[in-house]
């Protein structure tokens, strides 16, 4: 096609056909998605060219009709002639209407109810009418009843919802309604300047019109005054309602590249409702259209009558695009990995056309859920999902903290901390190592850190005590065959021996057994490293030689054995050091790197060993306790504590123990990993009462308990509560929840607990059923009508109580407790209440219709049997 | 890992909010068709509408669940200038086999606002039964139910006035260094000032006052959401605006021992269109944002503690996808009719985001 296009329009009853007009009128059909037969005539939309009409050129306005059998358009020309065209070669003179006075045809509107009726609007002539109602089956209109508006001009025209009233904007100053149901059509008019673009919304509630930059909304049933005026910054070109929405008004503005959408709504009140709108602006151009970089304008828009929010666009008076409003997705995230995506369903279900001549494209959504290969992501979507899942970084989904936290909670994480138990949990090696370290350091119900054990920075008393503890410094001899001129000074004291033990290193006499244990755990390089640190280099060679036999890739170990066997510090020191510095880039095992760093040290400088981050902190601390002096050891401990606080490394608890620094380490780990579970459980298991009262620890524990509540893991939460109470028996605080009398408001719990053993049944009944201070009766069970505190089985002589005490609750099962509903405040013995609600759903009190049991939000599937 | 579950909501008009309850087994939706729907999850994980009622006489903007400690209570707000509190009551059992019918009863209507109430949100549980509303005239009202057994009485505790109209608000769940921390956003487009405000309870003046403004976000704000804070020393706030923002709020104490907030703003432009809604998962390790391009984006923190867009969910029906004959062979790409949003007049070279 050549030349500019002035407009385009879908056909209402042909879902794939549309017409465009300019110099000529062209009929197109949109192809199906699988149709690639030939090249499309339009560059941005896949269409089939069907026909053209060359008799009418430079049409001023074109309207597609509501006929179902064939596509028919009405064409209005500049000289006022109106022609009916069905894109066939046959010519019918009765389908052409020429007004008496020659002037421009301004607007056309087909009647949707009667497809043969066309409303024609013309410009002004002094002696002629401007509105003509044409029934194309009766030939050219001649009756005077079909002509309106003498001496006026029609700016826009449309039909009312019932398609019996013509609404026209006339003479730039009024809107008139012509009711055609009467023989002499009545006319109702309203004065306004907004006379352009008249149309009625699909729900029939609003009539819209515009002039320049103002849109006015009217009530078609009561057009006395406008409902609302919408002002915009630019002048409007075209306004149109979206047929598939109830009241979505679209607007094209002059020299604009986007579509403005007004969602019109109203408030239902008793008198006239208030109108409001939600405004959106959308650029309809796909990314490919923007590649040229030029600035594009939207000239014309035509909404599809059935496809939800689908439109044709005319851009730059040249290009036609198929456009659909983006689907609105709503989602929220729950604590159960649910991600529901709520889509707005179309209001009109696409009805299949009755005509067999039409071939609509059945656009069926295809289910495409693409996942990158190799990803362990669980994107389980139900069948027929119309969603595309585009995974940009699938590795970020491999480890979800919410799932991990819930899984660990179900596996009793932190309830019974011991090494065997942690081996069964799905923990990261980091956390497994942390818990093992904490288990080693925990002794005598205290998490004593190395800082406290070594007595660093503990004041004058500790310094005096430390001075008297006789720190021994001993110059060690290098093994025979290794001529190292450097002196190796080893430090020993009671505190250092204890610190070595806390780090997991055994005493000197138990070293062989410790090394064998490491060998059995396949920690070959670590065993070799510890042997070298204890100057048993030949023992390390034997370990690595044996390990190389068991490994699949023994080259690294064998090279290390060869290097260690031929090590001689004095003769090859400089050569060794140069080779080591270059080889450290390629040695992957951090323990082997530490071995070579130790053997090539210079003048008591152990920084290369101490800064080896791959070696665990406990091993590095043990090494420091063995070979650093007091001042260097204190500095090293302080540095490591600060590094642990900065980096959120839980291994720093080995140094700090339970202290303020330990809480800082937990807080830093919390800030880094968001893992409140581990932080709370470490505090519960290892922190004593004075530090346990820190508000940060209390907040972590409260948050974790709240997470268990939200998952409904009541039993896990109860076990944790029991654990918190059991490991701190001396810190029992006063009771904060007690039973109070209805009349005097004083507590009756203590009286019930401290009641002495009754001697006879009568005395027990009388004494326990009343308040000890005011002697008024206590509440009764709704079913057995016994007072609170009375025994369910009167024969046994157990001490009565209604609230559990730690030693007493075991003698009184849960079924004999007293419970009540918090909504209606009726209740009774738990055994009786549960029995009642197994068969009934309402409150046992006769006049109360409360459904006490249904109020429980958790709704257990089956009523669990009570003791 | 999560389950993407498309739900065809049969609201007759635009849905404005989707909220889960505390246990994640119930869901509430509100719409411009003036109804609120309560969805329950059955044993197979399918969502069914168990209640639907006409709640307001205008568009319902937001719905909020109370903590289940206070019963099954939701709050709604609407364009009709009111906010309502609803409670579920168990109806009569018609037969022994059917479950009893559930009905939602209006407990109160809050009519203090003279303009559209744009947001309503229950406070965290540690504050008791507290409700905050934001309205289009820029006033935040905090209501409290003194007696949780009687939900008809909600006196206004605090009323905070702002110059800009407000569109959204969010409570902070943590008490670290500041209590009753509240964030509000404005969708005003004219002034180029900061659009995110922070309010907190002041012990000196014994009321809620504005403590800070996030000045880096000057575009209209459509949603704000505080991340659930289980014990971190900083608060994270997600802001939906022309772009997506994550604001880190860290409490610092300066030399004069006055507590103030250190604000750090991170901006993400992947949406290329206005972002409408943001929400977090329960441990704040994932952020979900929906935008005007019809996409849902999932954001995760990588190993360098930087947020990255990890997944994009997109509706299939957003536009017909075809491969027309290209004008030049170098432009042989699959075209997509997905819309973009440009509010400003100048459009530079746009990089395709798919």
mmCIF file of N, CA, C and O in Angstrom, chain B residues 233-301:
data_model
loop_
_atom_site.group_PDB
_atom_site.id
_atom_site.type_symbol
_atom_site.label_atom_id
_atom_site.label_comp_id
_atom_site.label_asym_id
_atom_site.label_seq_id
_atom_site.Cartn_x
_atom_site.Cartn_y
_atom_site.Cartn_z
ATOM 1 N N UNK B 233 19.212 -5.293 62.637
ATOM 2 C CA UNK B 233 19.424 -3.949 63.163
ATOM 3 C C UNK B 233 19.048 -2.876 62.163
ATOM 4 O O UNK B 233 19.198 -1.703 62.455
ATOM 5 N N UNK B 234 18.611 -3.240 60.979
ATOM 6 C CA UNK B 234 18.171 -2.235 60.015
ATOM 7 C C UNK B 234 16.834 -2.676 59.448
ATOM 8 O O UNK B 234 16.501 -3.851 59.457
ATOM 9 N N UNK B 235 16.065 -1.711 58.986
ATOM 10 C CA UNK B 235 14.757 -1.975 58.409
ATOM 11 C C UNK B 235 14.845 -1.816 56.911
ATOM 12 O O UNK B 235 15.524 -0.924 56.418
ATOM 13 N N UNK B 236 14.133 -2.671 56.186
ATOM 14 C CA UNK B 236 14.111 -2.605 54.736
ATOM 15 C C UNK B 236 12.712 -2.230 54.296
ATOM 16 O O UNK B 236 11.729 -2.809 54.757
ATOM 17 N N UNK B 237 12.646 -1.263 53.409
ATOM 18 C CA UNK B 237 11.360 -0.776 52.913
ATOM 19 C C UNK B 237 11.389 -0.854 51.402
ATOM 20 O O UNK B 237 12.288 -0.305 50.766
ATOM 21 N N UNK B 238 10.422 -1.559 50.830
ATOM 22 C CA UNK B 238 10.293 -1.630 49.382
ATOM 23 C C UNK B 238 9.297 -0.572 48.939
ATOM 24 O O UNK B 238 8.232 -0.431 49.542
ATOM 25 N N UNK B 239 9.646 0.153 47.889
ATOM 26 C CA UNK B 239 8.821 1.251 47.409
ATOM 27 C C UNK B 239 8.514 0.996 45.939
ATOM 28 O O UNK B 239 9.429 0.758 45.149
ATOM 29 N N UNK B 240 7.236 1.016 45.592
ATOM 30 C CA UNK B 240 6.801 0.879 44.203
ATOM 31 C C UNK B 240 6.496 2.270 43.672
ATOM 32 O O UNK B 240 5.603 2.946 44.162
ATOM 33 N N UNK B 241 7.234 2.661 42.670
ATOM 34 C CA UNK B 241 7.085 3.992 42.106
ATOM 35 C C UNK B 241 7.275 3.859 40.604
ATOM 36 O O UNK B 241 6.959 2.816 40.037
ATOM 37 N N UNK B 242 7.804 4.898 39.965
ATOM 38 C CA UNK B 242 8.132 4.730 38.554
ATOM 39 C C UNK B 242 9.154 3.615 38.384
ATOM 40 O O UNK B 242 9.178 2.929 37.369
ATOM 41 N N UNK B 243 10.014 3.440 39.371
ATOM 42 C CA UNK B 243 10.902 2.290 39.432
ATOM 43 C C UNK B 243 10.717 1.630 40.787
ATOM 44 O O UNK B 243 9.981 2.126 41.632
ATOM 45 N N UNK B 244 11.429 0.529 40.964
ATOM 46 C CA UNK B 244 11.376 -0.174 42.243
ATOM 47 C C UNK B 244 12.541 0.284 43.095
ATOM 48 O O UNK B 244 13.668 0.385 42.609
ATOM 49 N N UNK B 245 12.266 0.578 44.344
ATOM 50 C CA UNK B 245 13.301 1.023 45.270
ATOM 51 C C UNK B 245 13.302 0.118 46.489
ATOM 52 O O UNK B 245 12.255 -0.356 46.918
ATOM 53 N N UNK B 246 14.487 -0.097 47.046
ATOM 54 C CA UNK B 246 14.617 -0.729 48.357
ATOM 55 C C UNK B 246 15.383 0.253 49.220
ATOM 56 O O UNK B 246 16.491 0.657 48.877
ATOM 57 N N UNK B 247 14.778 0.633 50.329
ATOM 58 C CA UNK B 247 15.355 1.626 51.219
ATOM 59 C C UNK B 247 15.800 0.901 52.476
ATOM 60 O O UNK B 247 15.002 0.201 53.103
ATOM 61 N N UNK B 248 17.066 1.040 52.826
ATOM 62 C CA UNK B 248 17.598 0.484 54.070
ATOM 63 C C UNK B 248 17.625 1.582 55.113
ATOM 64 O O UNK B 248 18.252 2.625 54.916
ATOM 65 N N UNK B 249 16.953 1.360 56.222
ATOM 66 C CA UNK B 249 16.878 2.336 57.301
ATOM 67 C C UNK B 249 17.660 1.784 58.475
ATOM 68 O O UNK B 249 17.339 0.718 58.999
ATOM 69 N N UNK B 250 18.668 2.501 58.884
ATOM 70 C CA UNK B 250 19.532 2.058 59.969
ATOM 71 C C UNK B 250 19.515 3.129 61.035
ATOM 72 O O UNK B 250 19.751 4.304 60.755
ATOM 73 N N UNK B 251 19.264 2.727 62.258
ATOM 74 C CA UNK B 251 19.223 3.689 63.344
ATOM 75 C C UNK B 251 20.623 4.021 63.820
ATOM 76 O O UNK B 251 21.417 3.133 64.127
ATOM 77 N N UNK B 252 20.957 5.298 63.862
ATOM 78 C CA UNK B 252 22.262 5.737 64.352
ATOM 79 C C UNK B 252 22.032 6.770 65.440
ATOM 80 O O UNK B 252 20.986 7.423 65.498
ATOM 81 N N UNK B 253 22.994 6.917 66.301
ATOM 82 C CA UNK B 253 22.943 7.895 67.383
ATOM 83 C C UNK B 253 24.121 8.830 67.201
ATOM 84 O O UNK B 253 25.274 8.404 67.237
ATOM 85 N N UNK B 254 23.823 10.107 67.012
ATOM 86 C CA UNK B 254 24.910 11.045 66.761
ATOM 87 C C UNK B 254 25.472 11.566 68.080
ATOM 88 O O UNK B 254 25.180 11.049 69.148
ATOM 89 N N UNK B 255 26.278 12.604 68.002
ATOM 90 C CA UNK B 255 27.033 13.047 69.172
ATOM 91 C C UNK B 255 26.115 13.562 70.269
ATOM 92 O O UNK B 255 26.391 13.386 71.457
ATOM 93 N N UNK B 256 25.026 14.201 69.897
ATOM 94 C CA UNK B 256 24.132 14.755 70.908
ATOM 95 C C UNK B 256 23.122 13.736 71.402
ATOM 96 O O UNK B 256 22.119 14.103 71.997
ATOM 97 N N UNK B 257 23.379 12.471 71.129
ATOM 98 C CA UNK B 257 22.552 11.375 71.626
ATOM 99 C C UNK B 257 21.110 11.454 71.127
ATOM 100 O O UNK B 257 20.182 11.028 71.797
ATOM 101 N N UNK B 258 20.919 12.000 69.946
ATOM 102 C CA UNK B 258 19.596 12.022 69.332
ATOM 103 C C UNK B 258 19.546 10.890 68.325
ATOM 104 O O UNK B 258 20.423 10.757 67.478
ATOM 105 N N UNK B 259 18.506 10.089 68.441
ATOM 106 C CA UNK B 259 18.372 8.945 67.548
ATOM 107 C C UNK B 259 17.771 9.393 66.229
ATOM 108 O O UNK B 259 16.731 10.036 66.194
ATOM 109 N N UNK B 260 18.432 9.053 65.132
ATOM 110 C CA UNK B 260 17.924 9.391 63.811
ATOM 111 C C UNK B 260 18.179 8.223 62.878
ATOM 112 O O UNK B 260 18.830 7.245 63.243
ATOM 113 N N UNK B 261 17.653 8.322 61.681
ATOM 114 C CA UNK B 261 17.696 7.227 60.725
ATOM 115 C C UNK B 261 18.679 7.543 59.620
ATOM 116 O O UNK B 261 18.663 8.636 59.060
ATOM 117 N N UNK B 262 19.526 6.567 59.334
ATOM 118 C CA UNK B 262 20.424 6.661 58.192
ATOM 119 C C UNK B 262 19.743 5.965 57.022
ATOM 120 O O UNK B 262 19.434 4.779 57.101
ATOM 121 N N UNK B 263 19.499 6.694 55.947
ATOM 122 C CA UNK B 263 18.688 6.196 54.834
ATOM 123 C C UNK B 263 19.598 5.908 53.659
ATOM 124 O O UNK B 263 20.388 6.753 53.254
ATOM 125 N N UNK B 264 19.483 4.706 53.126
ATOM 126 C CA UNK B 264 20.226 4.305 51.942
ATOM 127 C C UNK B 264 19.224 3.743 50.943
ATOM 128 O O UNK B 264 18.451 2.844 51.276
ATOM 129 N N UNK B 265 19.210 4.278 49.729
ATOM 130 C CA UNK B 265 18.211 3.931 48.734
ATOM 131 C C UNK B 265 18.875 3.225 47.571
ATOM 132 O O UNK B 265 19.885 3.690 47.056
ATOM 133 N N UNK B 266 18.295 2.100 47.166
ATOM 134 C CA UNK B 266 18.769 1.338 46.013
ATOM 135 C C UNK B 266 17.651 1.347 44.989
ATOM 136 O O UNK B 266 16.490 1.140 45.335
ATOM 137 N N UNK B 267 17.986 1.569 43.738
ATOM 138 C CA UNK B 267 16.996 1.733 42.681
ATOM 139 C C UNK B 267 17.153 0.610 41.668
ATOM 140 O O UNK B 267 18.255 0.198 41.341
ATOM 141 N N UNK B 268 16.029 0.109 41.178
ATOM 142 C CA UNK B 268 16.017 -0.943 40.166
ATOM 143 C C UNK B 268 15.101 -0.497 39.046
ATOM 144 O O UNK B 268 13.967 -0.096 39.288
ATOM 145 N N UNK B 269 15.582 -0.587 37.813
ATOM 146 C CA UNK B 269 14.836 -0.077 36.667
ATOM 147 C C UNK B 269 14.399 -1.168 35.717
ATOM 148 O O UNK B 269 14.039 -0.873 34.586
ATOM 149 N N UNK B 270 14.411 -2.430 36.150
ATOM 150 C CA UNK B 270 14.107 -3.499 35.204
ATOM 151 C C UNK B 270 12.672 -3.468 34.712
ATOM 152 O O UNK B 270 12.375 -3.987 33.644
ATOM 153 N N UNK B 271 11.755 -2.906 35.490
ATOM 154 C CA UNK B 271 10.361 -2.967 35.074
ATOM 155 C C UNK B 271 10.092 -2.107 33.848
ATOM 156 O O UNK B 271 9.232 -2.427 33.038
ATOM 157 N N UNK B 272 10.785 -0.981 33.717
ATOM 158 C CA UNK B 272 10.577 -0.060 32.594
ATOM 159 C C UNK B 272 9.163 0.484 32.541
ATOM 160 O O UNK B 272 8.706 0.926 31.498
ATOM 161 N N UNK B 273 8.463 0.432 33.621
ATOM 162 C CA UNK B 273 7.093 0.911 33.660
ATOM 163 C C UNK B 273 6.751 1.110 35.126
ATOM 164 O O UNK B 273 7.513 0.717 35.993
ATOM 165 N N UNK B 274 5.624 1.724 35.438
ATOM 166 C CA UNK B 274 5.304 1.902 36.856
ATOM 167 C C UNK B 274 5.142 0.563 37.555
ATOM 168 O O UNK B 274 4.559 -0.368 37.024
ATOM 169 N N UNK B 275 5.666 0.509 38.768
ATOM 170 C CA UNK B 275 5.522 -0.663 39.612
ATOM 171 C C UNK B 275 4.296 -0.430 40.479
ATOM 172 O O UNK B 275 4.132 0.641 41.066
ATOM 173 N N UNK B 276 3.424 -1.444 40.547
ATOM 174 C CA UNK B 276 2.171 -1.243 41.254
ATOM 175 C C UNK B 276 2.206 -1.778 42.671
ATOM 176 O O UNK B 276 1.771 -1.113 43.593
ATOM 177 N N UNK B 277 2.671 -3.001 42.856
ATOM 178 C CA UNK B 277 2.593 -3.625 44.163
ATOM 179 C C UNK B 277 3.920 -4.285 44.488
ATOM 180 O O UNK B 277 4.609 -4.799 43.601
ATOM 181 N N UNK B 278 4.245 -4.259 45.788
ATOM 182 C CA UNK B 278 5.426 -4.952 46.285
ATOM 183 C C UNK B 278 5.016 -5.729 47.526
ATOM 184 O O UNK B 278 4.159 -5.278 48.300
ATOM 185 N N UNK B 279 5.599 -6.888 47.713
ATOM 186 C CA UNK B 279 5.368 -7.628 48.941
ATOM 187 C C UNK B 279 6.578 -8.534 49.180
ATOM 188 O O UNK B 279 7.299 -8.885 48.250
ATOM 189 N N UNK B 280 6.785 -8.887 50.452
ATOM 190 C CA UNK B 280 7.923 -9.673 50.872
ATOM 191 C C UNK B 280 7.466 -11.057 51.292
ATOM 192 O O UNK B 280 6.303 -11.262 51.605
ATOM 193 N N UNK B 281 8.426 -11.993 51.321
ATOM 194 C CA UNK B 281 8.101 -13.256 51.963
ATOM 195 C C UNK B 281 8.380 -13.123 53.449
ATOM 196 O O UNK B 281 8.776 -12.062 53.926
ATOM 197 N N UNK B 282 8.179 -14.209 54.211
ATOM 198 C CA UNK B 282 8.085 -14.019 55.652
ATOM 199 C C UNK B 282 9.420 -13.802 56.312
ATOM 200 O O UNK B 282 9.467 -13.331 57.441
ATOM 201 N N UNK B 283 10.541 -14.147 55.666
ATOM 202 C CA UNK B 283 11.843 -13.886 56.256
ATOM 203 C C UNK B 283 12.594 -12.797 55.515
ATOM 204 O O UNK B 283 13.785 -12.630 55.738
ATOM 205 N N UNK B 284 11.926 -12.094 54.625
ATOM 206 C CA UNK B 284 12.506 -10.971 53.879
ATOM 207 C C UNK B 284 13.671 -11.411 53.017
ATOM 208 O O UNK B 284 14.590 -10.632 52.779
ATOM 209 N N UNK B 285 13.645 -12.629 52.519
ATOM 210 C CA UNK B 285 14.682 -13.073 51.594
ATOM 211 C C UNK B 285 14.241 -12.977 50.145
ATOM 212 O O UNK B 285 15.037 -13.247 49.262
ATOM 213 N N UNK B 286 12.979 -12.640 49.899
ATOM 214 C CA UNK B 286 12.498 -12.514 48.530
ATOM 215 C C UNK B 286 11.512 -11.368 48.460
ATOM 216 O O UNK B 286 10.686 -11.194 49.355
ATOM 217 N N UNK B 287 11.620 -10.591 47.404
ATOM 218 C CA UNK B 287 10.708 -9.478 47.164
ATOM 219 C C UNK B 287 9.993 -9.741 45.853
ATOM 220 O O UNK B 287 10.610 -10.187 44.882
ATOM 221 N N UNK B 288 8.702 -9.479 45.832
ATOM 222 C CA UNK B 288 7.875 -9.697 44.645
ATOM 223 C C UNK B 288 7.297 -8.355 44.251
ATOM 224 O O UNK B 288 6.755 -7.638 45.096
ATOM 225 N N UNK B 289 7.406 -8.025 42.975
ATOM 226 C CA UNK B 289 6.880 -6.748 42.498
ATOM 227 C C UNK B 289 6.094 -7.002 41.227
ATOM 228 O O UNK B 289 6.472 -7.833 40.397
ATOM 229 N N UNK B 290 4.986 -6.294 41.081
ATOM 230 C CA UNK B 290 4.178 -6.372 39.873
ATOM 231 C C UNK B 290 4.126 -4.992 39.261
ATOM 232 O O UNK B 290 4.025 -3.993 39.962
ATOM 233 N N UNK B 291 4.181 -4.968 37.947
ATOM 234 C CA UNK B 291 4.232 -3.693 37.270
ATOM 235 C C UNK B 291 3.185 -3.589 36.200
ATOM 236 O O UNK B 291 2.391 -4.511 35.963
ATOM 237 N N UNK B 292 3.199 -2.443 35.551
ATOM 238 C CA UNK B 292 2.211 -2.155 34.536
ATOM 239 C C UNK B 292 2.447 -2.921 33.254
ATOM 240 O O UNK B 292 1.606 -2.898 32.361
ATOM 241 N N UNK B 293 3.598 -3.579 33.133
ATOM 242 C CA UNK B 293 3.841 -4.367 31.934
ATOM 243 C C UNK B 293 3.249 -5.761 32.041
ATOM 244 O O UNK B 293 3.519 -6.599 31.193
ATOM 245 N N UNK B 294 2.472 -6.034 33.076
ATOM 246 C CA UNK B 294 1.859 -7.333 33.217
ATOM 247 C C UNK B 294 2.796 -8.408 33.702
ATOM 248 O O UNK B 294 2.469 -9.586 33.615
ATOM 249 N N UNK B 295 3.957 -8.039 34.217
ATOM 250 C CA UNK B 295 4.930 -9.010 34.677
ATOM 251 C C UNK B 295 5.007 -8.977 36.193
ATOM 252 O O UNK B 295 4.814 -7.938 36.811
ATOM 253 N N UNK B 296 5.317 -10.129 36.753
ATOM 254 C CA UNK B 296 5.609 -10.251 38.172
ATOM 255 C C UNK B 296 7.084 -10.600 38.269
ATOM 256 O O UNK B 296 7.528 -11.563 37.649
ATOM 257 N N UNK B 297 7.816 -9.821 38.999
ATOM 258 C CA UNK B 297 9.248 -10.044 39.124
ATOM 259 C C UNK B 297 9.585 -10.465 40.540
ATOM 260 O O UNK B 297 9.042 -9.939 41.502
ATOM 261 N N UNK B 298 10.508 -11.425 40.638
ATOM 262 C CA UNK B 298 10.955 -11.939 41.922
ATOM 263 C C UNK B 298 12.399 -11.514 42.115
ATOM 264 O O UNK B 298 13.242 -11.745 41.247
ATOM 265 N N UNK B 299 12.660 -10.924 43.261
ATOM 266 C CA UNK B 299 13.980 -10.392 43.563
ATOM 267 C C UNK B 299 14.571 -11.179 44.713
ATOM 268 O O UNK B 299 13.925 -11.414 45.718
ATOM 269 N N UNK B 300 15.831 -11.571 44.542
ATOM 270 C CA UNK B 300 16.537 -12.315 45.570
ATOM 271 C C UNK B 300 17.871 -11.636 45.815
ATOM 272 O O UNK B 300 18.397 -10.926 44.963
ATOM 273 N N UNK B 301 18.410 -11.922 46.993
ATOM 274 C CA UNK B 301 19.712 -11.367 47.339
ATOM 275 C C UNK B 301 20.768 -12.402 47.001
ATOM 276 O O UNK B 301 20.651 -13.564 47.396
#
